[in-house]
Tab-separated table of C-alpha atoms in Angstrom:
chain	number	residue	atom	x	y	z
A	27	UNK	CA	-28.309	-2.548	10.980
A	28	UNK	CA	-25.453	-3.796	8.889
A	29	UNK	CA	-22.312	-1.699	8.705
A	30	UNK	CA	-18.752	-1.886	7.475
A	31	UNK	CA	-15.800	-0.178	9.116
A	32	UNK	CA	-12.490	0.428	7.444
A	33	UNK	CA	-10.430	1.962	10.257
A	34	UNK	CA	-7.628	3.262	8.082
A	35	UNK	CA	-8.434	6.209	5.847
A	36	UNK	CA	-4.987	6.324	4.242
A	37	UNK	CA	-2.059	3.916	4.280
A	38	UNK	CA	1.383	4.381	2.759
A	39	UNK	CA	3.648	1.418	2.081
A	40	UNK	CA	6.935	0.963	0.303
A	41	UNK	CA	7.024	-0.916	-2.953
A	42	UNK	CA	7.791	-4.563	-2.247
A	43	UNK	CA	6.508	-4.410	1.309
A	44	UNK	CA	3.574	-6.435	2.549
A	45	UNK	CA	0.120	-4.934	2.907
A	46	UNK	CA	-2.870	-5.519	5.125
A	47	UNK	CA	-6.049	-3.449	4.879
A	48	UNK	CA	-8.520	-3.874	7.687
A	49	UNK	CA	-12.255	-4.392	7.417
A	50	UNK	CA	-14.732	-5.060	10.212
A	51	UNK	CA	-18.405	-5.645	9.663
A	52	UNK	CA	-21.607	-5.823	11.615
A	53	UNK	CA	-24.239	-8.110	10.162
A	54	UNK	CA	-26.996	-10.221	11.649
A	55	UNK	CA	-26.762	-13.130	9.250
A	56	UNK	CA	-23.904	-14.973	7.606
A	57	UNK	CA	-22.624	-12.348	5.226
A	58	UNK	CA	-21.236	-12.272	1.769
A	59	UNK	CA	-18.014	-10.252	1.824
A	60	UNK	CA	-16.250	-8.391	-0.945
A	61	UNK	CA	-13.242	-6.238	-1.639
A	62	UNK	CA	-13.254	-3.757	-4.483
A	63	UNK	CA	-10.494	-1.541	-5.854
A	64	UNK	CA	-10.932	1.850	-7.496
A	65	UNK	CA	-8.113	3.391	-9.487
A	66	UNK	CA	-8.228	7.155	-10.073
A	67	UNK	CA	-10.937	8.102	-12.536
A	68	UNK	CA	-12.234	4.547	-12.766
A	69	UNK	CA	-15.160	2.547	-11.488
A	70	UNK	CA	-14.937	-0.078	-8.763
A	71	UNK	CA	-13.442	-3.411	-9.755
A	72	UNK	CA	-14.111	-6.605	-7.813
A	73	UNK	CA	-10.922	-8.002	-6.273
A	74	UNK	CA	-12.324	-11.001	-4.431
A	75	UNK	CA	-15.366	-12.351	-2.642
A	76	UNK	CA	-16.281	-14.707	0.181
A	77	UNK	CA	-19.578	-16.571	0.250
A	78	UNK	CA	-18.818	-19.747	2.210
A	79	UNK	CA	-16.267	-22.512	2.612
A	80	UNK	CA	-12.549	-21.869	2.871
A	81	UNK	CA	-12.071	-18.713	4.913
A	82	UNK	CA	-8.956	-17.702	2.973
A	83	UNK	CA	-9.925	-16.495	-0.468
A	84	UNK	CA	-7.696	-15.610	-3.369
A	85	UNK	CA	-8.424	-12.768	-5.712
A	86	UNK	CA	-7.012	-11.028	-8.714
A	87	UNK	CA	-3.727	-9.120	-8.810
A	88	UNK	CA	-2.188	-11.295	-6.086
A	89	UNK	CA	-4.566	-10.226	-3.317
A	90	UNK	CA	-6.080	-12.490	-0.686
A	91	UNK	CA	-8.435	-11.989	2.224
A	92	UNK	CA	-9.270	-13.988	5.304
A	93	UNK	CA	-12.720	-14.214	6.872
A	94	UNK	CA	-12.605	-14.416	10.657
A	95	UNK	CA	-16.083	-14.869	12.047
A	96	UNK	CA	-14.978	-14.517	15.678
A	97	UNK	CA	-13.509	-11.106	14.933
A	98	UNK	CA	-16.109	-10.031	12.368
A	99	UNK	CA	-13.224	-9.189	10.087
A	100	UNK	CA	-12.307	-9.637	6.450
A	101	UNK	CA	-8.838	-8.166	6.044
A	102	UNK	CA	-7.193	-7.818	2.663
A	103	UNK	CA	-3.552	-8.795	2.231
A	104	UNK	CA	-0.832	-8.791	-0.364
A	105	UNK	CA	2.688	-10.096	0.289
A	106	UNK	CA	4.506	-7.650	-1.984
A	107	UNK	CA	2.980	-4.370	-3.113
A	108	UNK	CA	3.592	-2.926	-6.567
A	109	UNK	CA	3.404	0.753	-7.451
A	110	UNK	CA	0.362	-0.017	-9.616
A	111	UNK	CA	-1.563	-1.097	-6.502
A	112	UNK	CA	-1.935	2.532	-5.434
A	113	UNK	CA	-5.706	3.053	-5.388
A	114	UNK	CA	-8.750	3.240	-3.141
A	115	UNK	CA	-9.936	-0.032	-1.621
A	116	UNK	CA	-13.485	-0.701	-0.484
A	117	UNK	CA	-14.799	-3.506	1.673
A	118	UNK	CA	-18.472	-4.454	1.282
A	119	UNK	CA	-20.932	-6.811	2.966
A	120	UNK	CA	-24.306	-8.187	1.986
A	121	UNK	CA	-26.624	-11.162	2.206
A	122	UNK	CA	-29.839	-12.396	0.734
A	123	UNK	CA	-31.464	-10.029	-1.677
A	124	UNK	CA	-30.398	-6.682	-0.271
A	125	UNK	CA	-27.856	-4.200	-1.639
A	126	UNK	CA	-24.259	-4.307	-0.548
A	127	UNK	CA	-23.136	-2.028	2.251
A	128	UNK	CA	-19.792	-0.409	1.507
A	129	UNK	CA	-17.136	0.891	3.850
A	130	UNK	CA	-15.774	4.395	3.374
A	131	UNK	CA	-12.630	3.130	1.733
A	132	UNK	CA	-8.893	3.078	2.416
A	133	UNK	CA	-6.582	4.991	0.145
A	134	UNK	CA	-3.306	3.201	-0.524
A	135	UNK	CA	-0.191	5.108	-1.515
A	136	UNK	CA	2.938	3.279	-2.631
A	137	UNK	CA	6.363	4.867	-2.338
A	138	UNK	CA	9.617	3.801	-3.930
B	29	UNK	CA	-18.833	-9.057	-22.212
B	30	UNK	CA	-18.999	-5.284	-22.582
B	31	UNK	CA	-19.542	-4.637	-18.889
B	32	UNK	CA	-21.772	-1.920	-17.521
B	33	UNK	CA	-21.948	1.005	-19.913
B	34	UNK	CA	-22.578	4.561	-18.760
B	35	UNK	CA	-23.014	7.726	-20.724
B	36	UNK	CA	-21.927	10.403	-20.853
B	37	UNK	CA	-18.568	9.970	-19.138
B	38	UNK	CA	-18.384	13.661	-18.354
B	39	UNK	CA	-21.134	16.230	-18.103
B	40	UNK	CA	-20.749	19.927	-17.403
B	41	UNK	CA	-23.925	21.930	-17.058
B	42	UNK	CA	-25.212	25.122	-15.558
B	43	UNK	CA	-27.305	25.323	-12.456
B	44	UNK	CA	-30.988	24.900	-13.220
B	45	UNK	CA	-30.495	22.699	-16.250
B	46	UNK	CA	-31.838	19.169	-16.562
B	47	UNK	CA	-29.288	16.368	-16.539
B	48	UNK	CA	-29.897	12.800	-17.674
B	49	UNK	CA	-27.431	10.034	-16.965
B	50	UNK	CA	-27.733	6.711	-18.744
B	51	UNK	CA	-26.817	3.158	-17.897
B	52	UNK	CA	-26.845	-0.147	-19.716
B	53	UNK	CA	-26.381	-3.074	-17.311
B	54	UNK	CA	-24.652	-6.330	-18.110
B	55	UNK	CA	-26.939	-8.537	-20.157
B	56	UNK	CA	-28.788	-11.016	-17.953
B	57	UNK	CA	-28.313	-9.082	-14.725
B	58	UNK	CA	-31.604	-8.399	-12.992
B	59	UNK	CA	-30.537	-5.885	-10.349
B	60	UNK	CA	-29.364	-2.354	-11.064
B	61	UNK	CA	-27.963	0.206	-8.663
B	62	UNK	CA	-27.266	3.933	-8.882
B	63	UNK	CA	-24.572	5.382	-6.602
B	64	UNK	CA	-23.139	8.821	-6.032
B	65	UNK	CA	-19.545	9.330	-4.932
B	66	UNK	CA	-18.133	12.518	-3.419
B	67	UNK	CA	-15.078	13.272	-1.340
B	68	UNK	CA	-17.195	14.352	1.601
B	69	UNK	CA	-19.791	11.568	1.696
B	70	UNK	CA	-18.052	8.684	-0.031
B	71	UNK	CA	-20.110	6.140	-1.973
B	72	UNK	CA	-23.866	6.533	-1.448
B	73	UNK	CA	-26.581	4.225	-2.766
B	74	UNK	CA	-29.284	6.334	-4.379
B	75	UNK	CA	-31.734	3.741	-5.677
B	76	UNK	CA	-31.862	0.155	-6.833
B	77	UNK	CA	-34.078	-1.900	-9.097
B	78	UNK	CA	-34.868	-5.613	-9.193
B	79	UNK	CA	-36.359	-6.875	-12.438
B	80	UNK	CA	-36.922	-3.265	-13.574
B	81	UNK	CA	-38.943	-2.382	-10.474
B	82	UNK	CA	-37.638	0.261	-8.042
B	83	UNK	CA	-37.185	-1.422	-4.687
B	84	UNK	CA	-35.661	1.246	-2.490
B	85	UNK	CA	-35.238	4.904	-3.377
B	86	UNK	CA	-34.618	6.136	0.152
B	87	UNK	CA	-31.153	7.278	-0.863
B	88	UNK	CA	-32.440	9.704	-3.466
B	89	UNK	CA	-31.556	13.070	-1.954
B	90	UNK	CA	-34.502	15.152	-3.135
B	91	UNK	CA	-37.468	15.220	-5.458
B	92	UNK	CA	-35.185	16.775	-8.023
B	93	UNK	CA	-33.757	13.282	-8.536
B	94	UNK	CA	-35.660	10.588	-10.387
B	95	UNK	CA	-34.711	7.241	-11.877
B	96	UNK	CA	-36.392	4.933	-14.329
B	97	UNK	CA	-35.764	1.517	-15.746
B	98	UNK	CA	-38.129	1.034	-18.697
B	99	UNK	CA	-36.600	-2.311	-19.642
B	100	UNK	CA	-33.945	-4.773	-18.533
B	101	UNK	CA	-31.219	-3.156	-20.593
B	102	UNK	CA	-31.573	0.529	-19.846
B	103	UNK	CA	-31.880	2.903	-16.929
B	104	UNK	CA	-31.752	6.668	-16.495
B	105	UNK	CA	-31.058	8.956	-13.580
B	106	UNK	CA	-32.424	12.436	-14.028
B	107	UNK	CA	-31.728	15.588	-12.047
B	108	UNK	CA	-34.074	18.485	-12.640
B	109	UNK	CA	-33.171	21.212	-11.893
B	110	UNK	CA	-29.512	20.590	-11.211
B	111	UNK	CA	-27.599	22.429	-8.479
B	112	UNK	CA	-23.846	22.862	-7.833
B	113	UNK	CA	-24.043	20.507	-4.842
B	114	UNK	CA	-25.058	17.711	-7.221
B	115	UNK	CA	-21.526	17.721	-8.624
B	116	UNK	CA	-20.176	14.210	-8.091
B	117	UNK	CA	-19.330	10.993	-9.869
B	118	UNK	CA	-22.413	8.878	-10.484
B	119	UNK	CA	-21.951	5.137	-10.828
B	120	UNK	CA	-24.278	2.501	-12.130
B	121	UNK	CA	-23.781	-1.135	-11.121
B	122	UNK	CA	-25.564	-4.358	-11.937
B	123	UNK	CA	-25.707	-7.826	-10.466
B	124	UNK	CA	-27.510	-11.107	-10.846
B	125	UNK	CA	-29.166	-10.712	-7.473
B	126	UNK	CA	-29.269	-7.955	-4.897
B	127	UNK	CA	-26.354	-8.925	-2.712
B	128	UNK	CA	-24.137	-10.929	-4.955
B	129	UNK	CA	-21.178	-9.209	-6.511
B	130	UNK	CA	-21.958	-5.976	-8.259
B	131	UNK	CA	-20.240	-4.873	-11.427
B	132	UNK	CA	-19.656	-1.173	-11.763
B	133	UNK	CA	-19.634	1.068	-14.771
B	134	UNK	CA	-16.904	3.660	-15.329
B	135	UNK	CA	-19.038	6.443	-13.894
B	136	UNK	CA	-20.275	9.817	-15.072
B	137	UNK	CA	-18.466	12.827	-13.674
B	138	UNK	CA	-21.044	15.587	-13.297
B	139	UNK	CA	-20.065	19.192	-12.784
B	140	UNK	CA	-22.781	21.747	-12.172
B	141	UNK	CA	-21.614	25.349	-12.334
């Protein structure tokens, strides 16, 4: 069965520092991969997606993610974090005509 | 594009009452999903529809929960009777196809006292 693991429940970074959020997946077929962000009291917003092609994908708000098939990973990165990036981040995987499977999320705190 | 619209945004009700949550998907999307989010269990898929037809309702917790999609632009999630443990944020999402990117509504925060 497909699954998504986000190993870090909570991460704290300093404003201006780089960020990497980890995501590992288990899926039988070539997956579609997504990162979503949820600000407090809001719904989930799509940050970026990978379907095929270039394994480094760019998203909104300066985020990028790299698909590594050999490691079954799709880690999210940002070179310089802003205080407004504090939120919950969800990795998701899917393929074909089935619903996405979401990880349990990583909460990001940003300190001055 | 107005995005996915959910109503109400907040609902407070007493145990035993009927609750109806509403969702309008993005025009042209043919898949619709209902999720529940709590601190303890995270984001749970309750049910999803393709072309207005329920495909998988295995995530619906009990018979007290029911969902309908009478047409392509409207869906409801009903809880009858409601219980305090149903308190959560309920999200609706839509997509063009089942596993392509889903677009989420702002959610309905339900509190059952």
